[in-house]
PDB file of N, CA, C and O in Angstrom:
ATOM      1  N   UNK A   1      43.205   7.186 -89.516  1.00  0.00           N
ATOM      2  CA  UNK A   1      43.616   6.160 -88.579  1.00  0.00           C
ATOM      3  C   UNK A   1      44.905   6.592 -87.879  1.00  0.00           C
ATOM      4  O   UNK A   1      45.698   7.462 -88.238  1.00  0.00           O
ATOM      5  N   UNK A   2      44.948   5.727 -86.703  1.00  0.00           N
ATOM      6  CA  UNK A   2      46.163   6.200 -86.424  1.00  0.00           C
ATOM      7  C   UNK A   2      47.334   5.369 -86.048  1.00  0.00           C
ATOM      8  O   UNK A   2      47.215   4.351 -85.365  1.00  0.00           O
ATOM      9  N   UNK A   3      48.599   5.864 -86.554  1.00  0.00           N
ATOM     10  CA  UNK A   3      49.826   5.028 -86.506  1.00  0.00           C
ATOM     11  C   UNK A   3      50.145   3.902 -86.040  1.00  0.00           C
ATOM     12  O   UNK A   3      50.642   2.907 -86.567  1.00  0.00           O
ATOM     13  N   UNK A   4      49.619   4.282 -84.362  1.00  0.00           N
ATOM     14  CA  UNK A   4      49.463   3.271 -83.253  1.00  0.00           C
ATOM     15  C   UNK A   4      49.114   1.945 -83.344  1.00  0.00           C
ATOM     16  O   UNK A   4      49.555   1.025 -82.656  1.00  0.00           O
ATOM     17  N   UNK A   5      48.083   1.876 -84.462  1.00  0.00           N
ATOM     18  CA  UNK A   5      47.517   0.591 -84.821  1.00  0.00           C
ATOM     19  C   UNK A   5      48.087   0.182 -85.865  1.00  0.00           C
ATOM     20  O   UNK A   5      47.758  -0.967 -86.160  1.00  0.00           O
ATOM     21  N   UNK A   6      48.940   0.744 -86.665  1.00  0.00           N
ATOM     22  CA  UNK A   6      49.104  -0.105 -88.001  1.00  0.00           C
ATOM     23  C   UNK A   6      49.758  -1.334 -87.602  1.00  0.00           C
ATOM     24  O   UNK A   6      49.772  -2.089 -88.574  1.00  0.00           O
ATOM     25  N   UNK A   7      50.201  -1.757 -86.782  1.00  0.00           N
ATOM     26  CA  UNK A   7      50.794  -3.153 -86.599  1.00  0.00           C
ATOM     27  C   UNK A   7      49.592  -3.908 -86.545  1.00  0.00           C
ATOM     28  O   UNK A   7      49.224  -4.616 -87.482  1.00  0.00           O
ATOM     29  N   UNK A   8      48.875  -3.761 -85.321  1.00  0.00           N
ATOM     30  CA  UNK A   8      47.432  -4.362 -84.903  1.00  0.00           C
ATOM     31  C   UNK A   8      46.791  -4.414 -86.015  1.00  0.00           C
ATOM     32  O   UNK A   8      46.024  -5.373 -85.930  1.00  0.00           O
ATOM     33  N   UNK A   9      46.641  -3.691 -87.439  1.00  0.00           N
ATOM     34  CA  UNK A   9      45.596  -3.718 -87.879  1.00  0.00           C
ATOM     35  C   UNK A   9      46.522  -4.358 -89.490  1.00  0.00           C
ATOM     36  O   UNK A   9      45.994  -4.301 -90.601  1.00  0.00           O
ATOM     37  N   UNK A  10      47.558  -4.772 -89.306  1.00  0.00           N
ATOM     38  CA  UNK A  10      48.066  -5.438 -90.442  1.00  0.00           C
ATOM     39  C   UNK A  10      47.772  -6.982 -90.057  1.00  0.00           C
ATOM     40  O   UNK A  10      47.471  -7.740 -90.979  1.00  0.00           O
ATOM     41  N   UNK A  11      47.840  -7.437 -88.849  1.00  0.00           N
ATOM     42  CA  UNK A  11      47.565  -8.398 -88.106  1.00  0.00           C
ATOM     43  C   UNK A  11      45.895  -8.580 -87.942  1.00  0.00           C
ATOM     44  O   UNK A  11      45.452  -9.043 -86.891  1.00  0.00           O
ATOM     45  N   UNK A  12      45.257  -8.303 -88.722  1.00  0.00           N
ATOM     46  CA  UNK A  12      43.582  -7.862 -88.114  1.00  0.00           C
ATOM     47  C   UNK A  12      43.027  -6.676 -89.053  1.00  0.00           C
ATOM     48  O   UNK A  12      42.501  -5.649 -88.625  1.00  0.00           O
ATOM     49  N   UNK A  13      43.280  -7.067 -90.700  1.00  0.00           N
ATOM     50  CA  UNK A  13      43.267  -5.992 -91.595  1.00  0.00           C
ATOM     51  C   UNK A  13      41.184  -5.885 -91.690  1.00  0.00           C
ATOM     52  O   UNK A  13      40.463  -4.910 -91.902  1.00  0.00           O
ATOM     53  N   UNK A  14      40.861  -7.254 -91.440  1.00  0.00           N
ATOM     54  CA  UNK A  14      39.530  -7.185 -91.617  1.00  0.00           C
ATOM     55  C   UNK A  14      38.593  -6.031 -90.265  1.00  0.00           C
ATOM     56  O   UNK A  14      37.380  -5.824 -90.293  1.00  0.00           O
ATOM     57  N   UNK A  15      39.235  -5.646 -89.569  1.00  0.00           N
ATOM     58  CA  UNK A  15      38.868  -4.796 -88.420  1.00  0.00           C
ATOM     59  C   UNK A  15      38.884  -2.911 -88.950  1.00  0.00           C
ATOM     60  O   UNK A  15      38.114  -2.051 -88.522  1.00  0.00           O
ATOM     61  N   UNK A  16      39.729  -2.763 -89.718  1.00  0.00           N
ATOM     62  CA  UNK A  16      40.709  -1.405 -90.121  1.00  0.00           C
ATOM     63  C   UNK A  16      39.136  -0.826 -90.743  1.00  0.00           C
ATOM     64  O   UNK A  16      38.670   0.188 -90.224  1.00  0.00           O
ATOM     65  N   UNK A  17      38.273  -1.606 -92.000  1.00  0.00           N
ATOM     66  CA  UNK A  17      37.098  -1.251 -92.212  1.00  0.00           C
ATOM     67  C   UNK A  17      35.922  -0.954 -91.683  1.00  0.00           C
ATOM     68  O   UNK A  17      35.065  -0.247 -92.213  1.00  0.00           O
ATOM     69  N   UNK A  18      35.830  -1.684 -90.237  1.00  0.00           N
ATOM     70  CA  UNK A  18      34.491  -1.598 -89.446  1.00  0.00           C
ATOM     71  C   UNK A  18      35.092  -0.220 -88.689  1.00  0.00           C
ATOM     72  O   UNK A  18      34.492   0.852 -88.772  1.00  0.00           O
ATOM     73  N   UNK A  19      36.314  -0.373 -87.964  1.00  0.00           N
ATOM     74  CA  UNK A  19      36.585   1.073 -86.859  1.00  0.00           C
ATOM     75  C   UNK A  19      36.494   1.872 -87.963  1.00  0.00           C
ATOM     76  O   UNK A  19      36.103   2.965 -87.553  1.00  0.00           O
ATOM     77  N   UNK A  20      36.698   1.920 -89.532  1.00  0.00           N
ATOM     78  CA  UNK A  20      36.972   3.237 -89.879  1.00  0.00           C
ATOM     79  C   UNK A  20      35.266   4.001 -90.731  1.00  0.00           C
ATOM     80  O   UNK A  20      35.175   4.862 -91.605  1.00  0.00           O
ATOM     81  N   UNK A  21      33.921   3.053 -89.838  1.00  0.00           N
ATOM     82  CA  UNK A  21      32.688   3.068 -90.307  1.00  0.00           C
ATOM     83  C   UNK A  21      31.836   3.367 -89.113  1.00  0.00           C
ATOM     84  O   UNK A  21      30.609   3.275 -89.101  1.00  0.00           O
ATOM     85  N   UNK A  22      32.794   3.829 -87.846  1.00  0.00           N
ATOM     86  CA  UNK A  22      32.236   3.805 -86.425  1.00  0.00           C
ATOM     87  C   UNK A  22      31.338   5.122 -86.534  1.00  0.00           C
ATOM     88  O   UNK A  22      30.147   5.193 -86.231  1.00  0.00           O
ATOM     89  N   UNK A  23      32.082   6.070 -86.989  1.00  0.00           N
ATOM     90  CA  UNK A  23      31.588   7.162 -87.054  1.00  0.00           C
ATOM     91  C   UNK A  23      30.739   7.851 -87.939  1.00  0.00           C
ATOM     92  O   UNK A  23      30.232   8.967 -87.821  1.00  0.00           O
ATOM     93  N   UNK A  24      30.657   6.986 -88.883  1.00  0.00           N
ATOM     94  CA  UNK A  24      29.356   7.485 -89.282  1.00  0.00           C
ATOM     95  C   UNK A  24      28.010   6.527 -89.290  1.00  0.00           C
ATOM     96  O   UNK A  24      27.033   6.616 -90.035  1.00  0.00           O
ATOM     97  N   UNK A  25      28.203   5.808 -88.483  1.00  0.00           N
ATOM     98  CA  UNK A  25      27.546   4.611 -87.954  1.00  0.00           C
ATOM     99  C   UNK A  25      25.847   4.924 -87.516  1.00  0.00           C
ATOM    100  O   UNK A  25      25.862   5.831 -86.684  1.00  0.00           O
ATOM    101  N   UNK A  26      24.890   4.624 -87.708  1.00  0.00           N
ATOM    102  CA  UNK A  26      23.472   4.837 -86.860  1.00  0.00           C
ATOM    103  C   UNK A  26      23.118   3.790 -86.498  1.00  0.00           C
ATOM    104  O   UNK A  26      23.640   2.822 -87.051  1.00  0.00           O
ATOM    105  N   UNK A  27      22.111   3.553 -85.446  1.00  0.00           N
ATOM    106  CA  UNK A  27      21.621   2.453 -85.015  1.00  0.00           C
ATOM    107  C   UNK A  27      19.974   2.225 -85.557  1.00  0.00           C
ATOM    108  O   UNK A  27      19.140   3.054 -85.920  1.00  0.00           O
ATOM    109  N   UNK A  28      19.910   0.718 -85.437  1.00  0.00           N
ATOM    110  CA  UNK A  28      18.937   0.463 -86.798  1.00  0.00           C
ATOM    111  C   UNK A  28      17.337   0.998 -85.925  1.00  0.00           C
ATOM    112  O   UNK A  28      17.186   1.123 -84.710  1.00  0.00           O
ATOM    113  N   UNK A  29      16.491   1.191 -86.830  1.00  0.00           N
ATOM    114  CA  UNK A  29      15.632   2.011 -86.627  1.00  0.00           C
ATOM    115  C   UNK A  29      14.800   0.415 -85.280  1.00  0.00           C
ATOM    116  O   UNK A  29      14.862  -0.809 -85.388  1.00  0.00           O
ATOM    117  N   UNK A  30      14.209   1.217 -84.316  1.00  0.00           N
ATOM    118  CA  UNK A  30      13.284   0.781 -83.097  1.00  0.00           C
ATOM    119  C   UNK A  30      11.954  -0.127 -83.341  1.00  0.00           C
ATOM    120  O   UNK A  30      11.167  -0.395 -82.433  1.00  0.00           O
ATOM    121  N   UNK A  31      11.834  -0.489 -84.453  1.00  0.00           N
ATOM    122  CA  UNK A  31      10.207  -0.377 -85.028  1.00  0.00           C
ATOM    123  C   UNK A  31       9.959  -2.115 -85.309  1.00  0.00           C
ATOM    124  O   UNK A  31      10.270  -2.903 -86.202  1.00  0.00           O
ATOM    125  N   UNK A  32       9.173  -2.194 -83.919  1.00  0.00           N
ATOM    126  CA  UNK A  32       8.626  -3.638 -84.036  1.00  0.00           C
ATOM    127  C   UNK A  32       9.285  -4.415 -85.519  1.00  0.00           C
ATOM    128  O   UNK A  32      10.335  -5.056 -85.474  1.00  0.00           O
ATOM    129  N   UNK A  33       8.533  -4.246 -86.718  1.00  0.00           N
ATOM    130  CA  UNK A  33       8.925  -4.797 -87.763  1.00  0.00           C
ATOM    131  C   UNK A  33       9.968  -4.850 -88.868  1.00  0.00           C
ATOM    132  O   UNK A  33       9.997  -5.378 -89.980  1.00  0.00           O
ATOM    133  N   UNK A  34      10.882  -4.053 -88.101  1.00  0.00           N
ATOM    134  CA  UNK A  34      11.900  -4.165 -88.603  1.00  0.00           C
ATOM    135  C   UNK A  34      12.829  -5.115 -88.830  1.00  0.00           C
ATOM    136  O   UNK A  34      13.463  -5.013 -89.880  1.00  0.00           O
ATOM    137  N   UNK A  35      13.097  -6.124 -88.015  1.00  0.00           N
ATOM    138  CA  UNK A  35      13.378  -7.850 -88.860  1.00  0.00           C
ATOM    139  C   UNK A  35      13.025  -8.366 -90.012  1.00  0.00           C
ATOM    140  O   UNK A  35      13.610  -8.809 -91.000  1.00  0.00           O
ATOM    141  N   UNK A  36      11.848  -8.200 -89.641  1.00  0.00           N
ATOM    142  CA  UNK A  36      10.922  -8.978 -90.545  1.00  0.00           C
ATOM    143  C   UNK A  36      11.087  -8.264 -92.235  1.00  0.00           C
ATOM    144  O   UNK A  36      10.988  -8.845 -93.316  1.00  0.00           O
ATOM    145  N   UNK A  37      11.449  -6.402 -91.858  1.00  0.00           N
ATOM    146  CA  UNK A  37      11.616  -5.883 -93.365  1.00  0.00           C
ATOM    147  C   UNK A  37      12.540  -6.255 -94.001  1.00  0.00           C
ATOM    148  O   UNK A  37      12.481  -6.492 -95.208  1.00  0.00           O
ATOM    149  N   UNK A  38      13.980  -6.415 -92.992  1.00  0.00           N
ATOM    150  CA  UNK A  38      15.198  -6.706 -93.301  1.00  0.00           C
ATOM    151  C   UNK A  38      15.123  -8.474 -94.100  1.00  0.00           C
ATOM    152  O   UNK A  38      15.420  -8.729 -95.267  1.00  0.00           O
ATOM    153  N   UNK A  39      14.834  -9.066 -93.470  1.00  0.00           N
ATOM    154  CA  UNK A  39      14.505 -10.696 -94.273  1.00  0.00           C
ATOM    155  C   UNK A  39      13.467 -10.767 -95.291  1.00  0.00           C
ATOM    156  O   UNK A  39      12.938 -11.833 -95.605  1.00  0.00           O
ATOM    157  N   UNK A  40      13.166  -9.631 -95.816  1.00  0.00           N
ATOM    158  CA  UNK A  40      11.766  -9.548 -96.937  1.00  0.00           C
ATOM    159  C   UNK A  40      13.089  -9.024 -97.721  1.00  0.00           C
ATOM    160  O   UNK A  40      13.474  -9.695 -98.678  1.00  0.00           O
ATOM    161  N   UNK A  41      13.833  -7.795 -97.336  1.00  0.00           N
ATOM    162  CA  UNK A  41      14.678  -7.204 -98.388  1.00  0.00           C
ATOM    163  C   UNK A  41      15.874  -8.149 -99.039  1.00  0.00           C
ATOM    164  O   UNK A  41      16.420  -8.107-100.142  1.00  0.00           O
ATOM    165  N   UNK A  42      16.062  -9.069 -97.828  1.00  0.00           N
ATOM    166  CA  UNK A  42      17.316  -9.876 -98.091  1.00  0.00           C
ATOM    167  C   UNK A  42      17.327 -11.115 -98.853  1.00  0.00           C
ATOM    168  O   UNK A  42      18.355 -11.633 -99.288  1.00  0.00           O
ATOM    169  N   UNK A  43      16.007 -11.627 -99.018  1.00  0.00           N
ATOM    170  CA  UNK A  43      15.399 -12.495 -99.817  1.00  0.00           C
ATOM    171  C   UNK A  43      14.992 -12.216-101.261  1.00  0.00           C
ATOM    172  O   UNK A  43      15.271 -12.972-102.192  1.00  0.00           O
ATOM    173  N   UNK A  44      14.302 -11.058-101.378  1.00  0.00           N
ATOM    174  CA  UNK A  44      14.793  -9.753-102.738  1.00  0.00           C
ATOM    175  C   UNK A  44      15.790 -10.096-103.588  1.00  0.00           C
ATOM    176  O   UNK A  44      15.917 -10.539-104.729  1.00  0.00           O
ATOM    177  N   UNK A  45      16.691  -9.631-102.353  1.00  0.00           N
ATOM    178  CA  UNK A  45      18.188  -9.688-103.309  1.00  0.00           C
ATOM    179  C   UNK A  45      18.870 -10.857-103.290  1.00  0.00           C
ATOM    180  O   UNK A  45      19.728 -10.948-104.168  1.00  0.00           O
ATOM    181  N   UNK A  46      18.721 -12.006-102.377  1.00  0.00           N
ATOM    182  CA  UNK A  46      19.178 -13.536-103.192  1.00  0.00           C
ATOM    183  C   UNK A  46      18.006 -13.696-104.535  1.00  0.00           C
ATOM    184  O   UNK A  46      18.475 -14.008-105.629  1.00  0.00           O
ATOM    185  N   UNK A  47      16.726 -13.509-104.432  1.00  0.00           N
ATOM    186  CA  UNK A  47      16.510 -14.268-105.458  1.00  0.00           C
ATOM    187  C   UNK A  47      16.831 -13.269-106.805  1.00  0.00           C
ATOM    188  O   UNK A  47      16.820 -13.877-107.875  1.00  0.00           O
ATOM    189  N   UNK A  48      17.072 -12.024-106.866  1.00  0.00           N
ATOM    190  CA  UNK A  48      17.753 -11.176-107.922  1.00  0.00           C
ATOM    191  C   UNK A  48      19.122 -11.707-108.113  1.00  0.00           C
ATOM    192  O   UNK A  48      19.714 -12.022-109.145  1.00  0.00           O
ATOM    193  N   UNK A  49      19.318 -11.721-107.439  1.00  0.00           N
ATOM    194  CA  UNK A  49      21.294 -11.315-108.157  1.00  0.00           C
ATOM    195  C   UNK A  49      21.406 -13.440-108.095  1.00  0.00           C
ATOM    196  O   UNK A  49      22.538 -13.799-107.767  1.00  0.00           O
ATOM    197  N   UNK A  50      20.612 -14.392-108.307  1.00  0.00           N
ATOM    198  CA  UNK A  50      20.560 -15.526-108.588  1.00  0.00           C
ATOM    199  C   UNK A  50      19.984 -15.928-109.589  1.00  0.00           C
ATOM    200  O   UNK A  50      20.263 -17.035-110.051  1.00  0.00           O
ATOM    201  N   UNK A  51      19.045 -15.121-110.157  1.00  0.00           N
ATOM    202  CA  UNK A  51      18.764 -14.950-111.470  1.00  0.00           C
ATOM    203  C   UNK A  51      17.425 -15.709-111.000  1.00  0.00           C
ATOM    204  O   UNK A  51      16.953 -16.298-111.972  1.00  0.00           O
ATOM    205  N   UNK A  52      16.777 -15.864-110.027  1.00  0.00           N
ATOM    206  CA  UNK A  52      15.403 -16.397-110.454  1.00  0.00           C
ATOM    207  C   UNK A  52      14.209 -15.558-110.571  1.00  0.00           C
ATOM    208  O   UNK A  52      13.143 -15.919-111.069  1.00  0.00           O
ATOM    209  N   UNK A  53      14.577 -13.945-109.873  1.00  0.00           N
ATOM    210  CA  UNK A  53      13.612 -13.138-110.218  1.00  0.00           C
ATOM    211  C   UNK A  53      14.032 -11.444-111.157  1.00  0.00           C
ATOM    212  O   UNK A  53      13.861 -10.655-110.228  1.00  0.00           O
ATOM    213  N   UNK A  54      14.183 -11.128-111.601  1.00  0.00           N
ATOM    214  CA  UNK A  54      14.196  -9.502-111.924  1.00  0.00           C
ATOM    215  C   UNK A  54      14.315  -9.133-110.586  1.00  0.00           C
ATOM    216  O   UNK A  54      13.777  -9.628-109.595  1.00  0.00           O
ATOM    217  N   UNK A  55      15.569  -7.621-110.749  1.00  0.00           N
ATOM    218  CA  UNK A  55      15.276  -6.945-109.598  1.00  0.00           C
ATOM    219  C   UNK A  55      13.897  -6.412-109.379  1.00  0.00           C
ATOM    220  O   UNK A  55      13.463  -6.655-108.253  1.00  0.00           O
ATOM    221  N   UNK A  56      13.115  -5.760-110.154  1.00  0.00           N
ATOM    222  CA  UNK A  56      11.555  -5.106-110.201  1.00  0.00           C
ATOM    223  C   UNK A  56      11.591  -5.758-109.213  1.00  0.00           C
ATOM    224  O   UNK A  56      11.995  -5.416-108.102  1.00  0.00           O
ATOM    225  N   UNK A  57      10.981  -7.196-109.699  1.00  0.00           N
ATOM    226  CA  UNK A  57       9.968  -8.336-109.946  1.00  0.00           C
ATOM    227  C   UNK A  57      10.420  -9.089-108.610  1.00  0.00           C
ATOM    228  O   UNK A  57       9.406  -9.577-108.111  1.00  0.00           O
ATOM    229  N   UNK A  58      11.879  -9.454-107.613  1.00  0.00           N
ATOM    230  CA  UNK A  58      11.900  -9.627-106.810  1.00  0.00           C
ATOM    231  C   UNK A  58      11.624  -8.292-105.429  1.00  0.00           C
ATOM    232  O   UNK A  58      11.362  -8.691-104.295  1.00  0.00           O
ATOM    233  N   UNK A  59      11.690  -7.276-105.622  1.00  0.00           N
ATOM    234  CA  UNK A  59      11.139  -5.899-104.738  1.00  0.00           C
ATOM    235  C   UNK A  59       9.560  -5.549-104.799  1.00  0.00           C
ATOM    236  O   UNK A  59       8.894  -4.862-104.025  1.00  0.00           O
ATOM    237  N   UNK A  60       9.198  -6.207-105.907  1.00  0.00           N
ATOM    238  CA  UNK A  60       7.189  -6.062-105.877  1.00  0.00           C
ATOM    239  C   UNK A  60       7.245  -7.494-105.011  1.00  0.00           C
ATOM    240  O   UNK A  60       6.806  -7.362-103.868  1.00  0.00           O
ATOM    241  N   UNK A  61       7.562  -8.415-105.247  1.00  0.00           N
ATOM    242  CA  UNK A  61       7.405  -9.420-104.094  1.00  0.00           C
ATOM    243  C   UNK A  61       7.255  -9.364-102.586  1.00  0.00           C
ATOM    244  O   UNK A  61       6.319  -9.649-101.839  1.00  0.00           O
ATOM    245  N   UNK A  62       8.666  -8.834-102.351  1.00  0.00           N
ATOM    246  CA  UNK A  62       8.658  -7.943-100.914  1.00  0.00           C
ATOM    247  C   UNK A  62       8.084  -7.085-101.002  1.00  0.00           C
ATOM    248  O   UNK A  62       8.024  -6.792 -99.808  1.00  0.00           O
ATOM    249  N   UNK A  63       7.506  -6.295-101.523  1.00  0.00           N
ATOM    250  CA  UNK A  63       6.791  -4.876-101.050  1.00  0.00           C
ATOM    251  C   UNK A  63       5.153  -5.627-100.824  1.00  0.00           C
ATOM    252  O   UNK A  63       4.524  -5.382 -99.794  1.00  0.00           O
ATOM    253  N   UNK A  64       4.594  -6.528-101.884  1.00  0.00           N
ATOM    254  CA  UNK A  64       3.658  -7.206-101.621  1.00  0.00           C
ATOM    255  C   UNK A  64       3.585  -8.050-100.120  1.00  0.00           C
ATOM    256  O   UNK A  64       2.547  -8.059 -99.459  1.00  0.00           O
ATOM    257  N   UNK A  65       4.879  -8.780 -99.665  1.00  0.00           N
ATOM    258  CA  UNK A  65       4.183  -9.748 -98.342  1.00  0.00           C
ATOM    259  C   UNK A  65       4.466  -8.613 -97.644  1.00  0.00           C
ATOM    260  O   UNK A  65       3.271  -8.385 -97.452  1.00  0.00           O
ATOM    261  N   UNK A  66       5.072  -7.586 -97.026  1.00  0.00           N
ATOM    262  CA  UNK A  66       5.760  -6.507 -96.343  1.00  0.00           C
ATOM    263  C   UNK A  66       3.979  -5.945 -96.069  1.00  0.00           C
ATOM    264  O   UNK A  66       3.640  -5.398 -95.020  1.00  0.00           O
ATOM    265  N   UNK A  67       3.126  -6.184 -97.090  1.00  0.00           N
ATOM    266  CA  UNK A  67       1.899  -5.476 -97.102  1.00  0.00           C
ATOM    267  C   UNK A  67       0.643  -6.140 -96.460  1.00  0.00           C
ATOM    268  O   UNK A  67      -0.493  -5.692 -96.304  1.00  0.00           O
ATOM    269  N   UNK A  68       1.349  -7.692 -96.043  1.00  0.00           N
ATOM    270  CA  UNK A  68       0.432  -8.570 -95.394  1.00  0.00           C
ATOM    271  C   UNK A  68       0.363  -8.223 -94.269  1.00  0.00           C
ATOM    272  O   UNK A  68      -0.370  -8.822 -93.482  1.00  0.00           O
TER     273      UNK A  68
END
């Protein structure tokens, strides 16, 4: 980082992490269904780490509707 900003970014510390992720940054893949994978995966992991499914057991879920 550079010097220039440490004022700006003591003022705006939550920013210092995203600029310092710019560069190795990609853009998300083009592919029609790609929403739809992302809210299958993200639903996964609320119902895992909430304790109502196993990780397995919530990722065979999504991999199952992902297959509809």
């Amino acid at each position: 980082m550079t010097p220039l900003l440490d004022d700006w970014y003591a003022k705006n510390p939550q920013l210092r992490a995203a600029h310092a992720q710019i560069g190795r940054a990609v853009p998300r893949p083009t592919t029609p269904e790609y929403a739809a994978w992302t809210a299958l995966i993200e639903d996964a992991i609320t119902q895992a780490t909430t304790g109502k499914l196993g990780a397995r057991a919530a990722l065979d879920a999504a991999q199952a509707r992902a297959e509809r």
